[in-house]
Amino acid sequence: MQTFQKGLEVAQNNVANANTPGYLKQRLDLRALPFDSAQGLVGGVDSRPSTTTRNWFLEQSVHTHSEAFGYHDRKAGLMSAIEANFDVTGQGGLSASLNALFSGFASLSASPNDPALRNQVLAGAGRLTAEFRSLYGRLEQIRREVGGELSGAVGNINQLGSKLTELNRRIMAGAQQDAAVDAEVHHTLEELSRLAPIQTLRQNHGTFTVLLGGREPFVTGPHFHALRLEKAGTQDAPADARVLTAEGGDVTGLIHSGELGALLEVHNTVLPRLIGGDNHAGDLNRLAQSVADRVNQLLASGQTAGSPPVAGEPLFVYDAARPNRLAATLQVNESLSGSQLAIADPGPPPVANGIALRIANLAKGTQDADRIDGKSYQDFFAATF
């Protein structure tokens, strides 16, 4: 009767915890007792302690898939936020502003003495620089937000690690067969695997050891090794975020999956490639500088109309001392008026609209000097962004 009462208790516990995160059905292992009236063995049924239906191999597989899901799901969300800043149709944004600038010079080449067309070129250049600054600012804001998410993710990982150590202490105190503790441990491990790559080992006495990236001890029995995030650098020289142990060891390279892995990749690789970082000038900065320098170079080789003709002045200015923020500092030369646009090519032979035509042809990228990495400005933008 006592054994069957235990069976009822296990069944009731299974029903009550059917929706408990991490809980798996418990079962009671019954065994027949020997019957021999001559020896006083009365028979009946006895039971061993209840066991779980959990399969440790399958649990490890769940952790692996959870890491992959956390990584791809978070990265997809981050990349969608970045891609939303680019007009892939070419009808708006930076691509359209580039086309408008070159088209403005093409129109001016047809009527080089038209003051209205000269002012339109200046206005188009202003819209282009504003688009560069705006796009840089939006991407920089995303970088700040990702940095905040990194801090939050490391904090959540530490909270889960602290929770696991407390559960390990309860197991060591005798809760090894406690179904509630078992459920809480595995739910915590699943949450942790979604955030970072882990390898979990179950020790003989029932506690759990967690290795970050399969190498770095994170939870060992009742001991917890906290992580911390380091974000060095300045606004002009942003540095990669690094994940460190409490002792200062760099474990960033071990975090290749999970949500934390996605956040690190976007913060340290994707965004620096776009707007600059430790090891990259940023393709947006490269594009801004290349367009500005080439237009300025062509205008400097030209002359203004009138007598006597005057050498050309730059159309664009930027802060060359801040290469990681070049696109954010790009502006139209405020001292330049429409009449000062040096669109006449002094030759020989002199051509009244020669420089305007050459700037308009930058859209085609037919010459090596008019390209970035072998691509026209528009092709570079399309391939990179």
Coordinates of N, CA and C in Angstrom, one line a residue, residues 117-222:
L117 N 21.1 76.2 -62.5 CA 21.6 74.9 -62.6 C 22.9 74.8 -61.6
R118 N 23.6 75.8 -61.6 CA 24.8 75.9 -60.7 C 24.3 75.7 -59.2
N119 N 23.2 76.5 -58.9 CA 22.7 76.4 -57.5 C 22.1 75.0 -57.2
Q120 N 21.5 74.4 -58.3 CA 21.0 73.1 -58.1 C 22.1 72.1 -57.8
V121 N 23.2 72.2 -58.4 CA 24.4 71.4 -58.1 C 24.8 71.5 -56.6
L122 N 24.8 72.7 -56.1 CA 25.2 73.0 -54.7 C 24.1 72.4 -53.8
A123 N 22.9 72.5 -54.2 CA 21.8 71.9 -53.4 C 21.9 70.4 -53.3
G124 N 22.2 69.8 -54.5 CA 22.3 68.4 -54.6 C 23.5 67.9 -53.8
A125 N 24.6 68.6 -53.8 CA 25.8 68.3 -53.0 C 25.4 68.3 -51.5
G126 N 24.6 69.3 -51.1 CA 24.1 69.5 -49.7 C 23.3 68.3 -49.3
R127 N 22.4 67.8 -50.2 CA 21.5 66.7 -49.8 C 22.4 65.4 -49.7
L128 N 23.4 65.3 -50.5 CA 24.3 64.1 -50.5 C 25.0 64.1 -49.1
T129 N 25.6 65.2 -48.7 CA 26.4 65.2 -47.5 C 25.4 65.0 -46.3
A130 N 24.2 65.5 -46.4 CA 23.2 65.3 -45.3 C 22.9 63.9 -45.2
E131 N 22.8 63.2 -46.3 CA 22.4 61.8 -46.3 C 23.6 60.9 -45.7
F132 N 24.8 61.3 -46.1 CA 26.0 60.6 -45.5 C 25.9 60.8 -44.0
R133 N 25.7 62.0 -43.5 CA 25.7 62.2 -42.0 C 24.6 61.5 -41.4
S134 N 23.4 61.6 -42.0 CA 22.3 60.9 -41.4 C 22.4 59.4 -41.3
L135 N 22.9 58.8 -42.4 CA 23.1 57.4 -42.4 C 24.2 56.9 -41.4
Y136 N 25.2 57.7 -41.3 CA 26.3 57.4 -40.3 C 25.7 57.5 -38.9
G137 N 24.9 58.5 -38.6 CA 24.3 58.7 -37.3 C 23.4 57.6 -36.9
R138 N 22.6 57.1 -37.9 CA 21.6 56.0 -37.6 C 22.4 54.7 -37.3
L139 N 23.4 54.5 -38.1 CA 24.2 53.2 -37.8 C 25.0 53.4 -36.5
E140 N 25.5 54.6 -36.2 CA 26.1 54.7 -34.9 C 25.2 54.5 -33.7
Q141 N 23.9 54.9 -33.9 CA 22.9 54.7 -32.9 C 22.7 53.2 -32.7
I142 N 22.7 52.5 -33.8 CA 22.5 51.0 -33.7 C 23.7 50.4 -32.9
R143 N 24.9 50.9 -33.2 CA 26.1 50.4 -32.5 C 26.0 50.7 -31.0
R144 N 25.5 51.9 -30.6 CA 25.3 52.1 -29.2 C 24.3 51.2 -28.5
E145 N 23.2 50.9 -29.3 CA 22.1 50.0 -28.8 C 22.7 48.6 -28.6
V146 N 23.4 48.2 -29.6 CA 24.0 46.8 -29.5 C 25.0 46.7 -28.4
G147 N 25.7 47.8 -28.1 CA 26.6 47.8 -26.9 C 25.8 47.7 -25.6
G148 N 24.7 48.3 -25.6 CA 23.8 48.2 -24.4 C 23.3 46.8 -24.3
E149 N 22.9 46.2 -25.4 CA 22.4 44.8 -25.4 C 23.5 43.8 -24.9
L150 N 24.7 44.1 -25.3 CA 25.9 43.3 -24.9 C 26.0 43.3 -23.4
S151 N 25.9 44.5 -22.8 CA 26.0 44.6 -21.3 C 24.9 43.8 -20.7
G152 N 23.6 43.9 -21.3 CA 22.5 43.2 -20.7 C 22.7 41.7 -20.8
A153 N 23.2 41.2 -22.0 CA 23.4 39.8 -22.2 C 24.4 39.2 -21.2
V154 N 25.5 39.9 -21.0 CA 26.5 39.4 -20.1 C 25.9 39.4 -18.7
G155 N 25.1 40.4 -18.3 CA 24.5 40.4 -17.0 C 23.5 39.2 -16.8
N156 N 22.7 38.9 -17.9 CA 21.8 37.8 -17.8 C 22.6 36.4 -17.7
I157 N 23.7 36.3 -18.4 CA 24.5 35.1 -18.3 C 25.0 34.9 -16.9
N158 N 25.5 36.0 -16.3 CA 26.0 36.0 -14.9 C 24.9 35.6 -13.9
Q159 N 23.7 36.1 -14.2 CA 22.5 35.8 -13.3 C 22.2 34.3 -13.4
L160 N 22.2 33.7 -14.6 CA 22.0 32.3 -14.7 C 23.1 31.5 -14.1
G161 N 24.3 31.9 -14.2 CA 25.5 31.2 -13.6 C 25.3 31.2 -12.1
S162 N 24.9 32.3 -11.5 CA 24.7 32.4 -10.1 C 23.6 31.5 -9.6
K163 N 22.6 31.4 -10.4 CA 21.4 30.5 -10.1 C 21.8 29.1 -10.2
L164 N 22.7 28.7 -11.1 CA 23.1 27.3 -11.2 C 24.0 26.9 -10.0
T165 N 24.8 27.8 -9.6 CA 25.6 27.5 -8.4 C 24.8 27.3 -7.2
E166 N 23.7 28.0 -7.0 CA 22.8 27.8 -5.9 C 22.1 26.5 -6.0
L167 N 21.7 26.1 -7.2 CA 21.0 24.8 -7.4 C 22.0 23.7 -7.2
N168 N 23.3 23.9 -7.6 CA 24.3 22.9 -7.2 C 24.5 22.7 -5.7
R169 N 24.4 23.8 -5.0 CA 24.5 23.7 -3.5 C 23.3 22.9 -3.0
R170 N 22.1 23.1 -3.5 CA 21.0 22.4 -3.0 C 21.1 20.9 -3.4
I171 N 21.7 20.6 -4.5 CA 21.9 19.2 -4.9 C 22.9 18.6 -3.9
M172 N 24.0 19.3 -3.6 CA 25.0 18.8 -2.7 C 24.4 18.6 -1.3
A173 N 23.4 19.4 -1.0 CA 22.7 19.3 0.4 C 21.7 18.2 0.4
G174 N 21.5 17.4 -0.7 CA 20.6 16.3 -0.6 C 19.4 16.3 -1.6
A175 N 19.4 17.3 -2.5 CA 18.2 17.5 -3.4 C 18.4 16.8 -4.7
Q176 N 19.3 15.8 -4.8 CA 19.7 15.2 -6.0 C 18.5 14.6 -6.7
Q177 N 17.5 14.0 -5.9 CA 16.3 13.4 -6.5 C 15.1 14.3 -6.5
D178 N 15.3 15.6 -6.2 CA 14.2 16.5 -6.1 C 13.8 16.9 -7.6
A179 N 12.6 16.5 -8.0 CA 12.1 16.8 -9.4 C 12.1 18.2 -9.7
A180 N 11.7 19.1 -8.7 CA 11.6 20.5 -8.9 C 13.0 21.1 -9.2
V181 N 14.0 20.6 -8.4 CA 15.4 21.1 -8.6 C 15.9 20.7 -10.0
D182 N 15.6 19.4 -10.3 CA 16.0 18.9 -11.6 C 15.4 19.7 -12.7
A183 N 14.2 20.1 -12.6 CA 13.5 20.9 -13.7 C 14.1 22.3 -13.7
E184 N 14.4 22.9 -12.6 CA 15.0 24.2 -12.6 C 16.4 24.2 -13.2
V185 N 17.2 23.2 -12.9 CA 18.5 23.1 -13.4 C 18.5 23.1 -14.9
H186 N 17.7 22.2 -15.5 CA 17.7 22.1 -16.9 C 17.0 23.2 -17.6
H187 N 16.1 23.9 -17.0 CA 15.5 25.1 -17.6 C 16.5 26.2 -17.6
T188 N 17.3 26.3 -16.6 CA 18.4 27.3 -16.5 C 19.4 27.0 -17.6
L189 N 19.8 25.8 -17.7 CA 20.8 25.4 -18.7 C 20.3 25.7 -20.2
E190 N 19.0 25.5 -20.4 CA 18.5 25.8 -21.7 C 18.6 27.3 -22.0
E191 N 18.2 28.1 -21.0 CA 18.2 29.6 -21.1 C 19.7 30.0 -21.3
L192 N 20.6 29.4 -20.6 CA 22.0 29.8 -20.8 C 22.5 29.4 -22.1
S193 N 22.2 28.3 -22.7 CA 22.7 27.9 -24.0 C 22.1 28.7 -25.1
R194 N 21.0 29.3 -24.9 CA 20.4 30.3 -25.9 C 21.3 31.5 -25.9
L195 N 21.9 31.9 -24.8 CA 22.7 33.1 -24.8 C 24.2 32.9 -25.2
A196 N 24.8 31.8 -24.9 CA 26.2 31.6 -25.1 C 26.5 30.1 -25.4
P197 N 27.6 29.8 -26.0 CA 28.0 28.4 -26.3 C 28.5 27.8 -25.0
I198 N 27.9 26.7 -24.6 CA 28.3 26.0 -23.3 C 28.5 24.5 -23.5
Q199 N 29.3 23.9 -22.7 CA 29.4 22.5 -22.6 C 29.1 22.1 -21.2
T200 N 28.1 21.2 -21.0 CA 27.7 20.9 -19.6 C 28.1 19.5 -19.3
L201 N 28.7 19.3 -18.1 CA 29.1 18.0 -17.6 C 28.4 17.7 -16.3
R202 N 27.8 16.5 -16.1 CA 27.2 16.1 -14.9 C 28.1 15.3 -14.1
Q203 N 28.4 15.8 -12.9 CA 29.4 15.1 -12.0 C 28.7 13.9 -11.3
N204 N 29.5 13.0 -10.7 CA 29.0 11.8 -10.1 C 28.1 12.1 -8.9
H205 N 28.3 13.2 -8.2 CA 27.5 13.5 -7.1 C 26.2 14.4 -7.5
G206 N 26.0 14.5 -8.8 CA 24.8 15.1 -9.3 C 24.9 16.6 -9.6
T207 N 26.0 17.3 -9.3 CA 26.1 18.7 -9.6 C 26.5 18.9 -11.1
F208 N 26.4 20.1 -11.6 CA 26.7 20.4 -13.0 C 27.9 21.3 -13.1
T209 N 28.7 21.0 -14.1 CA 29.8 21.9 -14.4 C 29.6 22.4 -15.8
V210 N 29.7 23.8 -15.9 CA 29.5 24.4 -17.2 C 30.7 25.1 -17.7
L211 N 31.1 24.7 -18.9 CA 32.3 25.3 -19.6 C 31.9 26.2 -20.7
L212 N 32.4 27.5 -20.7 CA 32.1 28.4 -21.7 C 32.9 28.1 -23.0
G213 N 32.2 27.9 -24.1 CA 32.9 27.6 -25.3 C 33.6 26.2 -25.2
G214 N 33.2 25.4 -24.3 CA 33.8 24.1 -24.1 C 35.2 24.1 -23.5
R215 N 35.6 25.3 -23.0 CA 37.0 25.3 -22.4 C 37.1 26.1 -21.1
E216 N 36.4 27.2 -21.0 CA 36.6 28.1 -19.9 C 35.6 27.8 -18.8
P217 N 36.0 27.4 -17.6 CA 35.1 27.1 -16.5 C 34.2 28.3 -16.1
F218 N 32.9 28.1 -16.1 CA 32.0 29.1 -15.8 C 31.2 28.8 -14.5
V219 N 30.7 27.6 -14.4 CA 30.1 27.1 -13.1 C 30.8 25.7 -12.8
T220 N 31.4 25.7 -11.6 CA 32.0 24.4 -11.2 C 31.4 24.1 -9.7
G221 N 30.5 23.2 -9.7 CA 29.9 22.9 -8.4 C 29.3 24.2 -7.7
P222 N 29.7 24.5 -6.5 CA 29.1 25.7 -5.8 C 29.8 27.0 -6.2

